[in-house]
mmCIF file of C-alpha atoms and ligand atoms in Angstrom:
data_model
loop_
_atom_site.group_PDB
_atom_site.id
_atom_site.type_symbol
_atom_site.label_atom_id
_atom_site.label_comp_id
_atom_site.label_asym_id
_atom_site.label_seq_id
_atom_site.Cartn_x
_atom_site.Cartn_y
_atom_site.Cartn_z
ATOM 1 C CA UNK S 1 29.003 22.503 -27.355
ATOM 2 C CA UNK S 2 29.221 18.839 -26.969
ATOM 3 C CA UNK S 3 32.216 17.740 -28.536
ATOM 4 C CA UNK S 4 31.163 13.885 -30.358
ATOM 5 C CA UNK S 5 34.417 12.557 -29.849
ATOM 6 C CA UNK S 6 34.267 12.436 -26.487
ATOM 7 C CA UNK S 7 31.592 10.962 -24.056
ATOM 8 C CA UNK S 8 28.966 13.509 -22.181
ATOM 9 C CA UNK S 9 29.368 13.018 -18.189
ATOM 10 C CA UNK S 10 26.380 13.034 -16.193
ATOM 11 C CA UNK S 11 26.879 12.949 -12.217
ATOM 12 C CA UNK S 12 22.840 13.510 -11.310
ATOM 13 C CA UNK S 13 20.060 10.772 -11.691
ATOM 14 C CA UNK S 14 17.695 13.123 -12.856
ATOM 15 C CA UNK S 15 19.805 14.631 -15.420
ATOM 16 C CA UNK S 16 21.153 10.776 -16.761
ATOM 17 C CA UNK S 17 17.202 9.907 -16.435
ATOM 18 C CA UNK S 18 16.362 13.354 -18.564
ATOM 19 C CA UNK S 19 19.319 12.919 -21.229
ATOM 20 C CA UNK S 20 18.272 9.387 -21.508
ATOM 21 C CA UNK S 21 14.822 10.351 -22.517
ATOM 22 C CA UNK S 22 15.864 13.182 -25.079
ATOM 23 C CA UNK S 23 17.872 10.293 -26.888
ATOM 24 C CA UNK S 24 15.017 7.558 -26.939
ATOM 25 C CA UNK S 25 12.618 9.735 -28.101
ATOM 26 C CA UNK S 26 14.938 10.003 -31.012
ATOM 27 C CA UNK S 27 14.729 13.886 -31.279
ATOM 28 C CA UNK S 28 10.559 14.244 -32.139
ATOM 29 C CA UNK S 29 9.349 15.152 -28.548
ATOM 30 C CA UNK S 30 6.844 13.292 -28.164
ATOM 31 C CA UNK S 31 6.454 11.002 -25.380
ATOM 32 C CA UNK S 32 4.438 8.005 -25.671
ATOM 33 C CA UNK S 33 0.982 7.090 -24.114
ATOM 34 C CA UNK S 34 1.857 7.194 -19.627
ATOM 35 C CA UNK S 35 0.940 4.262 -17.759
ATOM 36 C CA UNK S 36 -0.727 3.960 -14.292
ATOM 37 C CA UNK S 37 -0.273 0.451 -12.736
ATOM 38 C CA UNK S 38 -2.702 -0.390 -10.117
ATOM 39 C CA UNK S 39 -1.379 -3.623 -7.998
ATOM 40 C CA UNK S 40 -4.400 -5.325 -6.104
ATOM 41 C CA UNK S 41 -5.037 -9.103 -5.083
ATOM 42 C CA UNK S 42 -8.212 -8.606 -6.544
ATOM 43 C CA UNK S 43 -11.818 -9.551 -4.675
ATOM 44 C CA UNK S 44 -11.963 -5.808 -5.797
ATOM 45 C CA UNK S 45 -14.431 -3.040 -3.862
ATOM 46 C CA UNK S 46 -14.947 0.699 -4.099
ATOM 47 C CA UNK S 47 -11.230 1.447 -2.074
ATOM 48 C CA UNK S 48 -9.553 -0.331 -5.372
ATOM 49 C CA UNK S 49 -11.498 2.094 -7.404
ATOM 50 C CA UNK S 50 -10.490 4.867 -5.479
ATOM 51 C CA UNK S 51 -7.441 3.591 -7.084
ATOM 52 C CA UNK S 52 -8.323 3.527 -10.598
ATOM 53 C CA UNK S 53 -10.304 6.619 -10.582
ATOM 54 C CA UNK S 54 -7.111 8.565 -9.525
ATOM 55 C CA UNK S 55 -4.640 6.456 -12.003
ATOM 56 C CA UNK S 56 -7.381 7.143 -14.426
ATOM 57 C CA UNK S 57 -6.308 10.779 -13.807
ATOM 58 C CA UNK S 58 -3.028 10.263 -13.870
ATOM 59 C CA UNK S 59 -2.587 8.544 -17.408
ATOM 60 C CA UNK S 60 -3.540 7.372 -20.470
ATOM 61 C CA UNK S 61 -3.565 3.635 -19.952
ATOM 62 C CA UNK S 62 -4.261 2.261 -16.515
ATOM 63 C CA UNK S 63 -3.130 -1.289 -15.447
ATOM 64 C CA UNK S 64 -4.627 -3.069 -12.707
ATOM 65 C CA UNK S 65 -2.952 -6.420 -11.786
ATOM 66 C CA UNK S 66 -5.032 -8.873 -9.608
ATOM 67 C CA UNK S 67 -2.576 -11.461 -7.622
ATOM 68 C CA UNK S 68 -2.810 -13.308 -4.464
ATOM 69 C CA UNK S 69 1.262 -13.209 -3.687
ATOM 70 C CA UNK S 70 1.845 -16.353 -2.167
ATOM 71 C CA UNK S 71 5.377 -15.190 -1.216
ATOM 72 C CA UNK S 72 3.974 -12.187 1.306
ATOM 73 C CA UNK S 73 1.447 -15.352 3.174
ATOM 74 C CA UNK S 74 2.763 -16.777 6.466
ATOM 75 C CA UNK S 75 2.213 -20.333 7.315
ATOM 76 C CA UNK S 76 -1.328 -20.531 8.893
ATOM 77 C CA UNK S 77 -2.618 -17.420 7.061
ATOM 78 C CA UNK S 78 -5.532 -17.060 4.288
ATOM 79 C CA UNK S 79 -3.970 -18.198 1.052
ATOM 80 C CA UNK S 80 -5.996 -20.747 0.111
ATOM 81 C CA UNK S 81 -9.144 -18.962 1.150
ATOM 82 C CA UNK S 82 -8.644 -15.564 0.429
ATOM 83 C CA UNK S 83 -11.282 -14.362 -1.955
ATOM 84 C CA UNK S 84 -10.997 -14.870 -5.415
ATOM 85 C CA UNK S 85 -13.288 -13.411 -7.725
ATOM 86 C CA UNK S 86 -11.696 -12.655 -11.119
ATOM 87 C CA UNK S 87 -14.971 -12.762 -13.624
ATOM 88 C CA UNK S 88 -16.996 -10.122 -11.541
ATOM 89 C CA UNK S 89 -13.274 -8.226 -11.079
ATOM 90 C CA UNK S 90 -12.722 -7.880 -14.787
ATOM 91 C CA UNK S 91 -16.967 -6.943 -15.146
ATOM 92 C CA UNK S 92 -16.032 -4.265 -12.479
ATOM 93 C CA UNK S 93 -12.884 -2.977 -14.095
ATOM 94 C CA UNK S 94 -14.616 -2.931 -17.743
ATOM 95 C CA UNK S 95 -17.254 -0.336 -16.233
ATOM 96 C CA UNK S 96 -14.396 1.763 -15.082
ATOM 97 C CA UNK S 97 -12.618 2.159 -17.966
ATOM 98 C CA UNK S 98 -9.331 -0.030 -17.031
ATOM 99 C CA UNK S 99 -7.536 -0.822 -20.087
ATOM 100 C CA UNK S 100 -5.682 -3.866 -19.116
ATOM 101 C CA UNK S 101 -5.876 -6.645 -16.336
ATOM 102 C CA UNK S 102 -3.161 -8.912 -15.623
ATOM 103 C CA UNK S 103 -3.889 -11.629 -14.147
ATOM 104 C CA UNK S 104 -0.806 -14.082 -13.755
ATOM 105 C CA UNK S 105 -1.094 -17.553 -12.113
ATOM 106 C CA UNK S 106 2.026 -18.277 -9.336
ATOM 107 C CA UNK S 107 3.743 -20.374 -11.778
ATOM 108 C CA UNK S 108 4.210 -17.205 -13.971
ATOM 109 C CA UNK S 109 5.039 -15.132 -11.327
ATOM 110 C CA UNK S 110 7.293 -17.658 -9.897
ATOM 111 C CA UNK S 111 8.134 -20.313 -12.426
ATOM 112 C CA UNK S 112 11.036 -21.574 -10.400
ATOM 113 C CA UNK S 113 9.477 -21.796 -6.909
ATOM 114 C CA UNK S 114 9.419 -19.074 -4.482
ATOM 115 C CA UNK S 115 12.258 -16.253 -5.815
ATOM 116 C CA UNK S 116 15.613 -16.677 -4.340
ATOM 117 C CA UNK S 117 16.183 -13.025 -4.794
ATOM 118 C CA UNK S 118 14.107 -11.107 -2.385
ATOM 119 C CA UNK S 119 13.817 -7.420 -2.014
ATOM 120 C CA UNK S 120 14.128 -7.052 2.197
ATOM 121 C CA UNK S 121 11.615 -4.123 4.318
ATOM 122 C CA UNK S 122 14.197 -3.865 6.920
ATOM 123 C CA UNK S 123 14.141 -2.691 9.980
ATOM 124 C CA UNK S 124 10.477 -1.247 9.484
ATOM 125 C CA UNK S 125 9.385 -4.499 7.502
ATOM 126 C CA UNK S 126 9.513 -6.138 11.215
ATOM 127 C CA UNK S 127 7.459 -3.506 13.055
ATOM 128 C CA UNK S 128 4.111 -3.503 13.669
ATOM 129 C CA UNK S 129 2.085 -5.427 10.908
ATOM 130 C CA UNK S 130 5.796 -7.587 10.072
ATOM 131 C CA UNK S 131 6.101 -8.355 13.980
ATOM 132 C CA UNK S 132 2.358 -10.487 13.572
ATOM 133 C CA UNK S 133 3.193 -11.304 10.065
ATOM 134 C CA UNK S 134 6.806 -12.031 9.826
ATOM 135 C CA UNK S 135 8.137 -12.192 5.917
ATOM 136 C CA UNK S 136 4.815 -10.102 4.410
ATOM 137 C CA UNK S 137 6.718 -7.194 3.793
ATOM 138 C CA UNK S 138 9.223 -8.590 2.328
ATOM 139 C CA UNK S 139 7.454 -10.916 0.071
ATOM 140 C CA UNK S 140 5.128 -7.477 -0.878
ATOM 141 C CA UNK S 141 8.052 -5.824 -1.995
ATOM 142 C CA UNK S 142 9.539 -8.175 -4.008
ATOM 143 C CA UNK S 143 6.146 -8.899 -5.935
ATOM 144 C CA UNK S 144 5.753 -5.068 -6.424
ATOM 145 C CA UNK S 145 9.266 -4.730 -7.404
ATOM 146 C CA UNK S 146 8.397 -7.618 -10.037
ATOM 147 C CA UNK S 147 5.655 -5.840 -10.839
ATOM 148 C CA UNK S 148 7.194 -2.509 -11.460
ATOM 149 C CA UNK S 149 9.379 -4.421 -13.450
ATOM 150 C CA UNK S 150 6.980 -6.281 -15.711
ATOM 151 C CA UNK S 151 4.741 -2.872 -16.324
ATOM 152 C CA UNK S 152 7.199 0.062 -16.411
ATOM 153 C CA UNK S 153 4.612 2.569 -15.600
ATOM 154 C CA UNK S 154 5.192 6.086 -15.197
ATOM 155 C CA UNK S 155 3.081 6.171 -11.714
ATOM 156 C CA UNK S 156 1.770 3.038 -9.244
ATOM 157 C CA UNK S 157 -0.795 3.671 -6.834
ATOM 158 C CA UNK S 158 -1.595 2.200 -3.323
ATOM 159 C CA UNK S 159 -4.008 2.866 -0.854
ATOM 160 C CA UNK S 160 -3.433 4.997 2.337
ATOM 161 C CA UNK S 161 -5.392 1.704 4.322
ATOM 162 C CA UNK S 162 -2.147 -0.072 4.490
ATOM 163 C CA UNK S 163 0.354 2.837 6.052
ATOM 164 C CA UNK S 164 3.242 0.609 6.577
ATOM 165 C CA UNK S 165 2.973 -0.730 2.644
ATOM 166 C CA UNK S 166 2.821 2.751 1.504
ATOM 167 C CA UNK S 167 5.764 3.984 3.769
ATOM 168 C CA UNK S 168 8.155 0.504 2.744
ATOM 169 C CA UNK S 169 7.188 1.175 -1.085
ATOM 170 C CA UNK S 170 8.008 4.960 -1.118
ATOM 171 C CA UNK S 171 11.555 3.933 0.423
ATOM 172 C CA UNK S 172 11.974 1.039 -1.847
ATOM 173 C CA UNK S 173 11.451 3.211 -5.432
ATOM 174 C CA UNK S 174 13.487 6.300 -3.331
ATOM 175 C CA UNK S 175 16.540 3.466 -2.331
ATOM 176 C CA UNK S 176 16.616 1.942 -5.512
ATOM 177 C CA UNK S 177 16.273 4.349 -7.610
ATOM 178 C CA UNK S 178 12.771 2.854 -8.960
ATOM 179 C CA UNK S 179 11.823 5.528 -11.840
ATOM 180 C CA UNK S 180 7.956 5.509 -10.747
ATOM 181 C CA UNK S 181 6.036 8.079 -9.146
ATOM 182 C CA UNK S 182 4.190 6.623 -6.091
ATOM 183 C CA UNK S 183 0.519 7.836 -5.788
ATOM 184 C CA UNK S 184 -0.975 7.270 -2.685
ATOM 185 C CA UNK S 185 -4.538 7.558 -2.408
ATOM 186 C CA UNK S 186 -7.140 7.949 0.647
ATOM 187 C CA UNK S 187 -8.976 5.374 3.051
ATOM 188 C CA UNK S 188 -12.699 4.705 1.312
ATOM 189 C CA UNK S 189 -14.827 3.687 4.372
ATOM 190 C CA UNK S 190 -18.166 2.297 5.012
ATOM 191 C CA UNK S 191 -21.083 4.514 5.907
ATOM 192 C CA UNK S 192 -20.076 3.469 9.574
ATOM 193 C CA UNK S 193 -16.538 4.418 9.404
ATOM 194 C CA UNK S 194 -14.894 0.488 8.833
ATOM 195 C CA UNK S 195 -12.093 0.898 6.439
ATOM 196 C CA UNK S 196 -13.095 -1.292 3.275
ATOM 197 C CA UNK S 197 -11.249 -4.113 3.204
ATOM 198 C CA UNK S 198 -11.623 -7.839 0.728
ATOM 199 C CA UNK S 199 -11.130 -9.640 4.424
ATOM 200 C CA UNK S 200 -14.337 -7.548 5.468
ATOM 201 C CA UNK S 201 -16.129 -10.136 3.830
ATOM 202 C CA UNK S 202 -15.246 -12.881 6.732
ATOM 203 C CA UNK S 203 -17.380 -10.801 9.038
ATOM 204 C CA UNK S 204 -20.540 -11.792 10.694
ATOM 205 C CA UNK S 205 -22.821 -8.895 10.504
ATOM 206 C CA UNK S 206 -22.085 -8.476 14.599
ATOM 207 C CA UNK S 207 -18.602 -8.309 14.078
ATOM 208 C CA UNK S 208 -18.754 -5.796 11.288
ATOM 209 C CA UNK S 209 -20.512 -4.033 13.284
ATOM 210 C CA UNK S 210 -17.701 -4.133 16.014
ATOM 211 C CA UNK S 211 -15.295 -3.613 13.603
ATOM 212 C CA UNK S 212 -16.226 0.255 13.612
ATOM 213 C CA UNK S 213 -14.385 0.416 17.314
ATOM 214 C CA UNK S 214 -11.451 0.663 15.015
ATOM 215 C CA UNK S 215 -12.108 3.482 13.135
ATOM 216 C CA UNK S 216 -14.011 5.171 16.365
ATOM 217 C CA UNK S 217 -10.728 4.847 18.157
ATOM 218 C CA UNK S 218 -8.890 6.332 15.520
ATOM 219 C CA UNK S 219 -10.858 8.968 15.595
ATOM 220 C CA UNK S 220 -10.940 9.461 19.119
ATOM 221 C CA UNK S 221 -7.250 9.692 19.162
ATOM 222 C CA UNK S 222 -7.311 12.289 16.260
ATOM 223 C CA UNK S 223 -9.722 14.802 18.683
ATOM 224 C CA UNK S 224 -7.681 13.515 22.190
ATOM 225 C CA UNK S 225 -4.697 14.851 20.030
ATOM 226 C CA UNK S 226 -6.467 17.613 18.706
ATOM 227 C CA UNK S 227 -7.682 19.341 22.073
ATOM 228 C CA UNK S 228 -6.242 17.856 25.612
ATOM 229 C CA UNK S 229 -2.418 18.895 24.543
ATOM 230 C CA UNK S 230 -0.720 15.299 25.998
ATOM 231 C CA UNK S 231 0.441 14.294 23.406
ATOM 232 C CA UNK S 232 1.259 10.324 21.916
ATOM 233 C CA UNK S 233 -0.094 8.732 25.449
ATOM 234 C CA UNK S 234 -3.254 10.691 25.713
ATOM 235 C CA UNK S 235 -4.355 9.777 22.032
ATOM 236 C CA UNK S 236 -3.085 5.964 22.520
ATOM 237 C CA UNK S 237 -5.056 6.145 25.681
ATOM 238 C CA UNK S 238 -8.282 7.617 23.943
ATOM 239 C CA UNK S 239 -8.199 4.894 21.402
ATOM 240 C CA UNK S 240 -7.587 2.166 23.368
ATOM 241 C CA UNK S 241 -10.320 3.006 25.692
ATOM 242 C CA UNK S 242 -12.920 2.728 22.393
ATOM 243 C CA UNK S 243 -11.443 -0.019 20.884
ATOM 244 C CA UNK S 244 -11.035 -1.820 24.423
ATOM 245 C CA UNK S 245 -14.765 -1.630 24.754
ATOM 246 C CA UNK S 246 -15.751 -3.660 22.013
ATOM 247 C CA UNK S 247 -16.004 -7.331 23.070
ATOM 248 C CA UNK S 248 -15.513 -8.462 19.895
ATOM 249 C CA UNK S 249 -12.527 -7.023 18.827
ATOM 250 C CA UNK S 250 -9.215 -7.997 20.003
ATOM 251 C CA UNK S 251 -6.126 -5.542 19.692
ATOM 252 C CA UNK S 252 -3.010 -6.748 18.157
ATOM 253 C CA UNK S 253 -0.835 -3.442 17.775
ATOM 254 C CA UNK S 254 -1.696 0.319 18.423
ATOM 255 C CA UNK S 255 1.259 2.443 17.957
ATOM 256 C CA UNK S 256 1.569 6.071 17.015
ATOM 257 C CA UNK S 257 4.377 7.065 14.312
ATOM 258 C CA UNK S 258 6.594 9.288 13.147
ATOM 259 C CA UNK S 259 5.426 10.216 9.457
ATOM 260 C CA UNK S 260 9.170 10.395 8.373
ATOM 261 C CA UNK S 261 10.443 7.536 9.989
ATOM 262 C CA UNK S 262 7.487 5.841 10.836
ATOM 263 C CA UNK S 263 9.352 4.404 14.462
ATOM 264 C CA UNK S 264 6.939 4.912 17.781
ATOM 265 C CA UNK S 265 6.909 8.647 18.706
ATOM 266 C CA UNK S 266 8.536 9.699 22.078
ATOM 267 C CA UNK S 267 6.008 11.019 24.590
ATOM 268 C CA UNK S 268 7.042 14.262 24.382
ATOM 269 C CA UNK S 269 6.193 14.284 21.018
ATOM 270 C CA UNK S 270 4.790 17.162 18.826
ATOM 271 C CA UNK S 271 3.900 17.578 15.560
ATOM 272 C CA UNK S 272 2.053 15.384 12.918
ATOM 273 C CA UNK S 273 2.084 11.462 13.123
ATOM 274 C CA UNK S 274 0.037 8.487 12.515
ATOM 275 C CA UNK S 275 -1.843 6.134 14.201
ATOM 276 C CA UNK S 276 -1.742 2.233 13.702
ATOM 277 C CA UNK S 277 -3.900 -0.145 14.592
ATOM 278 C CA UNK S 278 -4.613 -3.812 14.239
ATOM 279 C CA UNK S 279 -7.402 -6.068 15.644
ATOM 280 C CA UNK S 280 -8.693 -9.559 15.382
ATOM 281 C CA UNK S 281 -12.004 -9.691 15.224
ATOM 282 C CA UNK S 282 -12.999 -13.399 15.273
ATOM 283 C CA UNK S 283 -10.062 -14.723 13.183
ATOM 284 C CA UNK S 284 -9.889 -11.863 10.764
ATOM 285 C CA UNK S 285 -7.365 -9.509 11.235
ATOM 286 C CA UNK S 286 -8.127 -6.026 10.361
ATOM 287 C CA UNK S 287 -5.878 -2.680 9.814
ATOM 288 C CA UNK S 288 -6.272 0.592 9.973
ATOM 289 C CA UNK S 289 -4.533 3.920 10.480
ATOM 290 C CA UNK S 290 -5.194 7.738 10.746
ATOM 291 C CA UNK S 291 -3.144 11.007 10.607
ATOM 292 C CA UNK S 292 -2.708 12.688 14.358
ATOM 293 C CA UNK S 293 -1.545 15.892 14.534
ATOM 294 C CA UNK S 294 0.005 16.327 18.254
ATOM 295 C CA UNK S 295 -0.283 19.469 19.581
HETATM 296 P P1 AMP L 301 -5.258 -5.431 -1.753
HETATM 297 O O1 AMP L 301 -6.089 -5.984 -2.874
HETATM 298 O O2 AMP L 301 -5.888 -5.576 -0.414
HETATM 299 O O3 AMP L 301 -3.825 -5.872 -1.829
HETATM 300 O O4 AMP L 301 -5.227 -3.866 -2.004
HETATM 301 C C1 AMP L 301 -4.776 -3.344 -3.225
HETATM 302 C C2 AMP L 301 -4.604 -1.847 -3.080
HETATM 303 O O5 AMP L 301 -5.864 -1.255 -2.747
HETATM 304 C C3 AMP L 301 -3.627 -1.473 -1.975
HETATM 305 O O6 AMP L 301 -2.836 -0.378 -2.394
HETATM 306 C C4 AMP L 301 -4.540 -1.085 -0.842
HETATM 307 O O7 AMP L 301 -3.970 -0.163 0.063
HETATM 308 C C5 AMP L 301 -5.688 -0.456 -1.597
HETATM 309 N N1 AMP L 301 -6.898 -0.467 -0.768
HETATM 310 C C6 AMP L 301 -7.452 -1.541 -0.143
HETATM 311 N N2 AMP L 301 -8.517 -1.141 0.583
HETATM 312 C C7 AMP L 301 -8.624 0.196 0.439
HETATM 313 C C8 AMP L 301 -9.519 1.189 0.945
HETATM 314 N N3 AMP L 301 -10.518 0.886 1.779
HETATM 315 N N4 AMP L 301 -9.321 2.476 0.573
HETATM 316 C C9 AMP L 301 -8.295 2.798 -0.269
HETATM 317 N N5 AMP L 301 -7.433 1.914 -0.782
HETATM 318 C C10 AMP L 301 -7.589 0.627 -0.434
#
């Protein structure tokens, strides 16, 4: 029996988190409508509805908020020209049964200038993508902290496309205690195996064509890993020799990870990973990534 004199004590987060929601709902049960929050910068293709699709699964009302995040742009970057198409984004999201856009300007989002307060990747946040793009990760998770913020929604979902951004946000809402579930959500590809992407649209027709090295490597890597038993070098070494190949394309970063920690596997390495990889093609720079599983 609790005795009403005295406070409860609660020494879990799940339990404070459970009591908490026994008391709001004010002792009728019923929860409200659950919310799915979709974050995108909009220019929106079929891997965003991937997104929607699955939130559309997961709850009753599904956000989608379209915003170019100044704060996760380096100097010289696409800002200003990054593709913004909000009418035939809000025509797309109406057909797929999104219930609410939001669409802020900067001056909303930042009404004071670029935040003061910053939400910092870490070590990881200057890896890989952060080492050729110093400050994105940590501008991306302060906007999707904001955003978290702003929605409340029982789940958020990103796209497996952007490893590193999945891997930083899962530690952010575990770290801070972020009460979201994080839904993460498969790579939607063109016919020839180029990882959708709103930057695809920069490509010549040649160079979307060479774009597929990336996704070839990636998958030579996976069968490397798969059959010749040598582990992290042999599938870098696969990869490299596909994407190498390609004229066009010009590698930035190709690292295999730890799925855990997501550092560089040693080369004695076995078990499952991911591989990352980033190219310039032109001046467009592309990601991608793929599980490996190192035998
Ligand atoms: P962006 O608009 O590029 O910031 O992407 C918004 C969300 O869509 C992110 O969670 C991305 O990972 C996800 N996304 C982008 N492209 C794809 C794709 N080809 N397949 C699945 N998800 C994607």
């Amino acid at each position: 029996m609790t005795d009403p004199t005295r406070p409860e004590v609660i020494g879990t987060i799940a339990d404070l988190r459970a009591r908490l929601r026994e008391t709001r709902q004010d002792g009728t049960g019923r929860a409200g409508p659950t919310v799915a929050l979709v974050p995108t910068m909009g220019a929106l293709h079929a891997g965003h509805l991937a997104l929607v699709t699955r939130a559309r699964e997961l709850a009753d009302v599904v956000v989608v908020s379209i915003f170019v995040n100044p704060l996760q742009f380096g100097a010289g970057e696409d800002l200003a020209t990054y593709p913004r198409t909000l009418d035939a984004d809000v025509e797309l999201l109406a057909r797929n049964g999104v219930d609410l856009v939001f669409a802020p300007t900067a001056a909303q989002m930042y009404p004071h200038g670029a935040t003061e307060t910053r939400v910092t990747a870490g070590h990881i946040g200057s890896l890989y993508d952060g080492a050729s793009r110093p400050g994105h990760f940590d501008g991306m998770l302060t906007v999707v902290s904001k955003l978290l913020h702003i929605v409340g929604p029982d789940a958020a979902l990103f796209g497996q496309k952007d490893a590193q951004q999945v891997f930083l946000v899962q530690r952010m809402v575990e770290e801070l205690n972020v009460p979201v579930r994080i839904e993460v959500v498969p790579t939607v590809r063109e016919n020839g195996g180029l990882a959708l992407s709103s930057r695809n649209g920069y490509l010549r027709q040649d160079q979307r064509e060479g774009a597929r090295a990336l996704s070839q490597g990636l998958e030579a890597a996976a069968s490397a890993a798969r059959t010749g038993g040598g582990g992290a070098p042999a599938a870098l070494d696969a990869a490299r020799a596909v994407i190498e190949a390609q004229p066009l394309v010009k590698l930035d970063y190709l690292v295999v990870v730890h799925p855990q920690t997501f550092l560089p596997v040693g080369d004695d390495y076995r078990g499952p990973a991911r591989m990352l990889v980033a190219a310039l093609v032109g001046t467009t720079r592309l990601i991608d990534n793929a599980p490996l599983d190192l035998s």
